Short mmCIF file of C-alpha atoms in Angstrom, two decimals:
data_model
loop_
_atom_site.label_atom_id
_atom_site.label_comp_id
_atom_site.label_asym_id
_atom_site.label_seq_id
_atom_site.Cartn_x
_atom_site.Cartn_y
_atom_site.Cartn_z
CA MET H 21 -2.21 8.74 7.31
CA THR H 22 -3.17 8.90 11.22
CA ALA H 23 -6.35 6.80 12.62
CA SER H 24 -8.47 9.55 12.14
CA GLY H 25 -10.42 7.33 9.42
CA PHE H 26 -10.21 3.96 7.67
CA ASP H 27 -12.19 2.28 5.42
CA VAL H 28 -11.02 -2.00 6.35
CA LEU H 29 -8.94 -3.06 9.33
CA CYS H 30 -7.59 -6.13 8.92
CA ILE H 31 -6.61 -8.70 11.32
CA GLY H 32 -4.76 -11.70 10.95
CA ASN H 33 -1.38 -14.17 10.50
CA ALA H 34 1.45 -11.80 9.31
CA ILE H 35 3.43 -13.98 7.13
CA VAL H 36 5.90 -13.46 4.37
CA ASP H 37 5.46 -15.32 1.45
CA VAL H 38 9.15 -16.70 -0.09
CA ILE H 39 8.48 -17.64 -3.42
CA ALA H 40 11.44 -19.51 -5.36
CA ARG H 41 11.49 -21.85 -8.39
CA VAL H 42 12.74 -24.93 -7.61
CA GLY H 43 13.77 -28.21 -9.87
CA GLU H 44 12.38 -31.40 -9.14
CA ASP H 45 15.88 -32.65 -7.15
CA PHE H 46 15.04 -30.09 -4.90
CA VAL H 47 11.69 -31.50 -3.56
CA SER H 48 13.29 -34.88 -3.79
CA ARG H 49 16.14 -33.83 -1.88
CA HIS H 50 14.34 -32.64 1.20
CA GLY H 51 11.84 -35.09 1.16
CA LEU H 52 8.82 -32.89 0.10
CA VAL H 53 5.32 -34.06 -0.97
CA LYS H 54 5.06 -32.27 -4.26
CA GLY H 55 1.60 -30.05 -4.01
CA SER H 56 1.41 -30.42 -0.52
CA MET H 57 0.99 -28.25 2.27
CA ASN H 58 2.75 -28.54 5.57
CA LEU H 59 3.33 -26.87 8.54
CA ILE H 60 7.09 -26.97 9.46
CA ASP H 61 9.46 -25.85 12.67
CA GLU H 62 11.86 -23.00 12.56
CA ALA H 63 15.02 -25.22 12.34
CA ARG H 64 12.90 -26.94 9.30
CA ALA H 65 12.12 -23.35 7.66
CA GLU H 66 16.12 -22.25 8.17
CA GLN H 67 17.21 -25.17 6.34
CA LEU H 68 14.92 -24.94 3.57
CA TYR H 69 15.47 -20.97 3.20
CA GLY H 70 19.34 -21.96 3.79
CA ASP H 71 19.02 -24.48 0.33
CA MET H 72 16.82 -22.39 -2.02
CA GLY H 73 18.47 -20.06 -3.61
CA GLN H 74 17.16 -16.67 -5.26
CA ALA H 75 13.50 -15.52 -4.16
CA ILE H 76 11.22 -13.27 -3.99
CA GLU H 77 9.66 -12.33 -0.59
CA VAL H 78 6.49 -10.18 0.31
CA SER H 79 4.09 -9.93 2.66
CA GLY H 80 1.44 -11.98 2.74
CA GLY H 81 -1.43 -13.99 5.12
CA SER H 82 -5.10 -13.86 4.35
CA ALA H 83 -5.90 -10.91 6.05
CA GLY H 84 -3.04 -9.15 4.63
CA ASN H 85 -3.59 -9.98 1.37
CA THR H 86 -7.24 -8.55 1.94
CA ALA H 87 -5.98 -5.45 3.18
CA ALA H 88 -3.62 -4.90 0.22
CA GLY H 89 -6.55 -5.41 -2.19
CA VAL H 90 -8.58 -3.07 -0.09
CA ALA H 91 -5.60 -0.35 -0.86
CA SER H 92 -5.15 -1.31 -4.02
CA LEU H 93 -8.59 -0.56 -4.97
CA GLY H 94 -8.04 3.12 -3.35
CA GLY H 95 -9.22 2.32 -0.07
CA ARG H 96 -7.89 3.35 3.74
CA ALA H 97 -6.53 -0.16 4.95
CA ALA H 98 -4.75 -0.71 8.26
CA TYR H 99 -3.69 -4.01 9.67
CA PHE H 100 -3.07 -6.01 12.75
CA GLY H 101 -0.81 -8.38 12.92
CA LYS H 102 2.45 -9.97 14.63
CA VAL H 103 5.98 -10.44 13.34
CA LYS H 104 9.59 -10.69 15.24
CA ALA H 105 11.93 -7.45 15.25
CA ASP H 106 13.97 -9.23 12.16
CA GLN H 107 14.87 -9.42 8.56
CA LEU H 108 11.96 -11.00 7.59
CA GLY H 109 9.41 -8.92 10.01
CA ALA H 110 11.08 -5.73 8.45
CA ILE H 111 10.26 -6.80 5.00
CA PHE H 112 6.58 -7.77 5.98
CA ARG H 113 6.13 -4.12 7.72
CA HIS H 114 8.03 -2.63 4.49
CA ASP H 115 6.12 -4.28 2.04
CA MET H 116 2.61 -3.45 3.49
CA ARG H 117 3.28 -0.03 4.06
CA ALA H 118 4.63 0.18 0.78
CA GLN H 119 1.46 -0.88 -0.94
CA GLY H 120 -0.65 2.14 1.07
CA VAL H 121 -1.60 -0.25 4.61
CA VAL H 122 -1.15 1.60 7.69
CA PHE H 123 0.88 -1.33 9.79
CA ASP H 124 2.05 -0.19 13.37
CA THR H 125 1.96 -3.33 15.40
CA PRO H 126 4.84 -3.41 17.41
CA ALA H 127 7.02 -6.23 16.88
CA ALA H 128 8.39 -8.93 19.04
CA THR H 129 11.93 -8.68 20.65
CA GLU H 130 11.93 -12.16 21.47
CA GLY H 131 10.10 -15.73 21.30
CA PRO H 132 9.81 -17.01 17.69
CA ALA H 133 11.04 -15.66 14.49
CA THR H 134 8.65 -14.22 11.70
CA ALA H 135 6.26 -16.49 10.51
CA ARG H 136 7.31 -17.56 6.41
CA SER H 137 5.40 -19.43 3.82
CA PHE H 138 7.83 -21.10 1.45
CA ILE H 139 6.30 -21.46 -2.08
CA LEU H 140 8.30 -23.81 -3.78
CA VAL H 141 7.12 -23.78 -7.60
CA THR H 142 8.74 -26.32 -9.92
CA PRO H 143 9.25 -26.35 -13.46
CA ASP H 144 5.74 -28.04 -14.29
CA SER H 145 3.86 -24.85 -12.51
CA GLU H 146 2.68 -26.92 -8.99
CA ARG H 147 3.26 -25.04 -6.02
CA THR H 148 4.21 -27.28 -3.16
CA MET H 149 3.71 -24.97 0.59
CA ASN H 150 5.90 -25.51 3.56
CA THR H 151 4.78 -22.76 6.38
CA TYR H 152 6.20 -21.55 9.37
CA LEU H 153 3.97 -19.87 11.93
CA GLY H 154 6.24 -18.58 14.36
CA ALA H 155 5.75 -14.78 15.98
CA CYS H 156 1.97 -14.64 13.97
CA VAL H 157 -0.07 -16.62 16.41
CA ASN H 158 1.09 -14.53 19.20
CA PHE H 159 -1.01 -12.14 18.52
CA THR H 160 -2.66 -10.88 21.90
CA THR H 161 -5.18 -7.99 23.13
CA ALA H 162 -2.01 -6.02 24.03
CA ASP H 163 -1.66 -5.72 20.03
CA VAL H 164 -5.58 -4.28 19.95
CA ASP H 165 -5.10 -0.51 19.27
CA ARG H 166 -7.99 1.08 20.22
CA LYS H 167 -8.11 4.00 18.37
CA VAL H 168 -7.28 2.36 15.15
CA VAL H 169 -10.79 -0.17 15.61
CA GLU H 170 -13.02 2.72 16.85
CA ALA H 171 -11.49 4.96 13.23
CA ALA H 172 -12.29 1.78 11.08
CA GLN H 173 -15.61 1.01 9.30
CA VAL H 174 -15.30 -2.43 9.45
CA THR H 175 -12.76 -4.41 11.38
CA TYR H 176 -12.64 -7.70 9.22
CA MET H 177 -10.60 -10.58 10.97
CA GLU H 178 -9.01 -14.01 10.14
CA GLY H 179 -10.29 -17.64 10.91
CA TYR H 180 -7.08 -19.05 10.93
CA LEU H 181 -5.83 -16.41 13.75
CA TRP H 182 -8.70 -18.44 16.17
CA ASP H 183 -6.40 -21.27 17.18
CA ARG H 184 -4.77 -19.35 20.05
CA PRO H 185 -6.83 -18.63 22.80
CA GLU H 186 -5.25 -15.12 23.06
CA ALA H 187 -6.05 -14.24 19.80
CA LYS H 188 -9.07 -15.10 20.43
CA ASP H 189 -9.59 -13.10 23.06
CA ALA H 190 -7.93 -10.13 20.65
CA PHE H 191 -10.59 -10.93 18.54
CA LYS H 192 -13.91 -10.34 20.90
CA LEU H 193 -12.18 -7.21 22.56
CA ALA H 194 -11.75 -5.78 18.72
CA ALA H 195 -15.09 -6.70 18.40
CA ARG H 196 -16.40 -5.15 21.37
CA ILE H 197 -14.26 -1.94 20.78
CA ALA H 198 -16.06 -2.10 17.31
CA ARG H 199 -19.41 -2.52 18.05
CA ALA H 200 -19.41 0.39 20.67
CA ALA H 201 -18.11 2.85 18.39
CA GLY H 202 -21.20 2.18 16.16
CA ARG H 203 -18.28 0.22 13.58
CA LYS H 204 -19.19 -2.75 11.77
CA THR H 205 -17.52 -6.41 12.28
CA SER H 206 -16.49 -8.96 9.72
CA ILE H 207 -14.78 -12.51 9.38
CA THR H 208 -13.46 -15.13 6.94
CA LEU H 209 -13.92 -18.19 8.08
CA SER H 210 -11.02 -19.40 6.41
CA ASP H 211 -11.17 -22.99 5.28
CA SER H 212 -13.17 -26.12 5.96
CA PHE H 213 -10.60 -27.51 8.27
CA CYS H 214 -10.76 -24.52 10.66
CA VAL H 215 -14.78 -24.16 10.67
CA GLU H 216 -14.43 -28.07 11.92
CA ARG H 217 -12.08 -26.90 14.24
CA HIS H 218 -14.22 -24.08 16.40
CA ARG H 219 -17.72 -24.76 14.74
CA ASP H 220 -19.05 -24.18 18.37
CA SER H 221 -17.30 -20.87 19.06
CA PHE H 222 -17.44 -19.49 15.62
CA LEU H 223 -21.26 -19.67 15.85
CA GLU H 224 -21.11 -18.13 18.85
CA LEU H 225 -19.16 -15.25 17.93
CA ILE H 226 -21.45 -14.77 14.63
CA ARG H 227 -24.87 -15.09 16.23
CA ASN H 228 -23.28 -12.14 18.89
CA ASP H 229 -20.76 -9.94 17.20
CA ILE H 230 -20.10 -10.05 13.82
CA ASP H 231 -21.74 -8.11 11.27
CA ILE H 232 -20.89 -9.52 7.85
CA VAL H 233 -19.55 -12.86 7.32
CA PHE H 234 -17.49 -14.40 4.19
CA ALA H 235 -17.51 -17.91 3.39
CA ASN H 236 -17.09 -20.50 0.68
CA GLU H 237 -19.44 -22.86 0.17
CA ALA H 238 -17.66 -25.87 1.82
CA GLU H 239 -16.78 -23.63 4.71
CA ILE H 240 -21.08 -22.94 5.18
CA ASN H 241 -21.78 -25.87 4.40
CA SER H 242 -19.19 -27.19 7.41
CA LEU H 243 -20.32 -24.86 9.62
CA TYR H 244 -24.16 -25.67 9.88
CA GLN H 245 -23.12 -29.47 9.26
CA THR H 246 -25.36 -30.04 6.19
CA ARG H 247 -24.51 -30.76 2.72
CA ASN H 248 -27.29 -28.66 1.16
CA PHE H 249 -26.00 -25.29 -0.01
CA ASP H 250 -29.88 -24.01 0.38
CA ASP H 251 -30.18 -24.77 3.94
CA ALA H 252 -26.76 -23.34 4.94
CA VAL H 253 -27.81 -19.98 3.19
CA ARG H 254 -30.99 -19.80 5.21
CA ALA H 255 -29.42 -20.28 8.37
CA ILE H 256 -26.77 -18.01 7.79
CA GLY H 257 -29.49 -15.66 6.51
CA ILE H 258 -30.71 -15.64 10.13
CA ASP H 259 -27.30 -15.92 12.38
CA CYS H 260 -25.80 -12.65 11.18
CA PRO H 261 -27.26 -9.57 9.08
CA VAL H 262 -24.55 -10.19 6.06
CA ALA H 263 -22.97 -13.01 4.58
CA VAL H 264 -21.31 -13.30 1.20
CA VAL H 265 -20.76 -17.21 -0.11
CA THR H 266 -18.61 -17.44 -2.87
CA ARG H 267 -18.98 -20.82 -5.32
CA SER H 268 -16.10 -20.46 -7.14
CA GLU H 269 -16.65 -20.18 -11.13
CA LYS H 270 -20.69 -19.99 -9.76
CA GLY H 271 -19.66 -16.74 -8.89
CA CYS H 272 -21.25 -15.96 -4.85
CA VAL H 273 -24.49 -15.37 -3.36
CA VAL H 274 -25.11 -12.09 -0.90
CA VAL H 275 -27.55 -13.11 2.02
CA LYS H 276 -29.12 -10.63 3.71
CA GLY H 277 -31.99 -11.85 6.41
CA ASP H 278 -34.03 -14.16 4.14
CA GLU H 279 -32.62 -12.18 0.93
CA VAL H 280 -30.44 -14.07 -1.60
CA HIS H 281 -29.03 -12.53 -4.20
CA ALA H 282 -26.66 -14.51 -6.73
CA SER H 283 -23.51 -12.37 -8.55
CA PRO H 284 -21.75 -14.14 -11.68
CA ALA H 285 -18.23 -14.72 -11.45
CA HIS H 286 -16.07 -12.11 -13.36
CA PRO H 287 -14.81 -14.06 -16.57
CA VAL H 288 -10.99 -14.83 -16.49
CA ALA H 289 -9.26 -15.94 -19.90
CA ARG H 290 -7.25 -18.68 -17.07
CA VAL H 291 -6.96 -19.62 -14.44
CA VAL H 292 -3.30 -19.87 -13.18
CA ASP H 293 -3.17 -19.70 -9.17
CA VAL H 294 -6.10 -19.72 -6.88
CA THR H 295 -4.31 -18.33 -4.02
CA GLY H 296 -5.62 -15.68 -2.39
CA ALA H 297 -9.11 -15.29 -4.64
CA GLY H 298 -11.01 -15.19 -1.77
CA ASP H 299 -9.04 -12.62 0.23
CA LEU H 300 -9.36 -10.60 -2.95
CA PHE H 301 -12.64 -10.92 -3.15
CA ALA H 302 -13.23 -10.16 0.37
CA SER H 303 -11.38 -7.23 -0.24
CA GLY H 304 -13.59 -5.76 -3.51
CA VAL H 305 -16.47 -6.35 -1.20
CA LEU H 306 -15.31 -4.40 1.80
CA TYR H 307 -14.19 -2.02 -0.54
CA GLY H 308 -17.56 -1.48 -2.25
CA LEU H 309 -19.60 -1.67 1.39
CA THR H 310 -17.33 1.07 2.88
CA ASN H 311 -17.83 3.53 0.04
CA GLY H 312 -21.65 3.55 -0.53
CA ARG H 313 -22.21 1.19 -3.16
CA SER H 314 -24.70 -1.72 -3.09
CA LEU H 315 -24.48 -5.03 -1.89
CA SER H 316 -24.88 -6.59 -5.90
CA GLU H 317 -21.98 -3.50 -6.94
CA ALA H 318 -19.68 -4.63 -3.93
CA ALA H 319 -20.01 -8.30 -5.12
CA ARG H 320 -19.28 -7.52 -8.80
CA LEU H 321 -15.91 -5.75 -7.21
CA GLY H 322 -15.28 -8.61 -5.42
CA SER H 323 -15.57 -10.80 -8.12
CA LEU H 324 -13.50 -8.30 -10.29
CA ALA H 325 -10.64 -8.33 -7.50
CA ALA H 326 -10.54 -12.20 -7.48
CA ALA H 327 -9.79 -13.13 -11.36
CA GLU H 328 -7.50 -10.10 -11.70
CA VAL H 329 -5.63 -12.50 -8.85
CA ILE H 330 -5.85 -15.77 -10.21
CA SER H 331 -5.00 -14.91 -13.56
CA HIS H 332 -1.44 -14.71 -12.41
CA ILE H 333 0.83 -16.44 -9.88
CA GLY H 334 0.89 -14.67 -6.64
CA ALA H 335 -2.05 -13.56 -3.72
CA ARG H 336 -1.62 -9.84 -4.82
CA PRO H 337 -2.70 -8.22 -7.56
CA GLU H 338 -0.69 -7.04 -9.98
CA LEU H 339 -3.06 -4.27 -11.55
CA LYS H 340 -3.94 -1.39 -9.84
CA LEU H 341 -7.61 -2.64 -8.90
CA ARG H 342 -9.17 0.80 -9.15
CA ALA H 343 -7.76 1.79 -12.12
CA HIS H 344 -8.92 -1.94 -13.51
CA ALA H 345 -12.43 -1.26 -12.17
CA GLU H 346 -13.06 2.09 -13.63
CA ARG H 347 -11.80 0.78 -16.96
CA LEU H 348 -15.14 -1.83 -16.75
CA GLY H 349 -17.18 1.09 -15.48
CA LEU H 350 -17.28 -0.60 -11.92
CA LEU H 351 -16.21 2.54 -10.05
#
């Protein structure tokens, strides 16, 4: 596929998920707190990797999950993210492309190794996560391919990448290119801690450069420093043309100006792992909006994609989402 046309371009932290089943002794031997999520350095990453034995290695990261979801729905997805020219970088690139996502960001030839998140699953199904950010945080304006941005109906940006000034500049450049080409821009707020770190600059970006905001209830309340969800919804309706706010089992609300529409969650028999739920929800909504669906129809597609991914371990769909949606009459 060339840059002649994409539904969605996703920009974010390129992270390889390394998923391994380990015993309780592994957790205690390495001094880990079961169920926690920790940032680690490269030496610690190599230590864990060398000791964990057999593992599943797949491309991950929030925006990467969203790109994969768009492709699974039959959409045309592209991805920008930084890996190094190493073994895990090659795995990330191959895996994204195998899922139908166009990923051509040049790999770094020097500097830190490709990012990886070790997801350690103990016999009780508890997940302990240790993440080395490595090369992914070194995404810069040089990695923004103007032709791809201009070819994408929506450029979707991951809030996690906002921590680095260079990445922030890359976001702003991509937004300017998209707007100048008559395209749409979108951002996910990623998590409430991310919002707390960047509240003022997020608000400035949303008010000036963003067409579609994705957030959950905690993130939108944090953005407007309120515990009143209705107040936060009214505020985002003023600040951004469209906002989609998820509320877990309550479903979501779609906000367009002073119009607020509630949409129910898609039923799921058993929740196994909520990792990636928001990412896949965004993929369904973005696919719907770029393929002629109404906001309410797009929200239902988002809920379907989220329900599929939380029904199993892992942040990528196991079913082909397009066929799944067609069976249920949503496409």
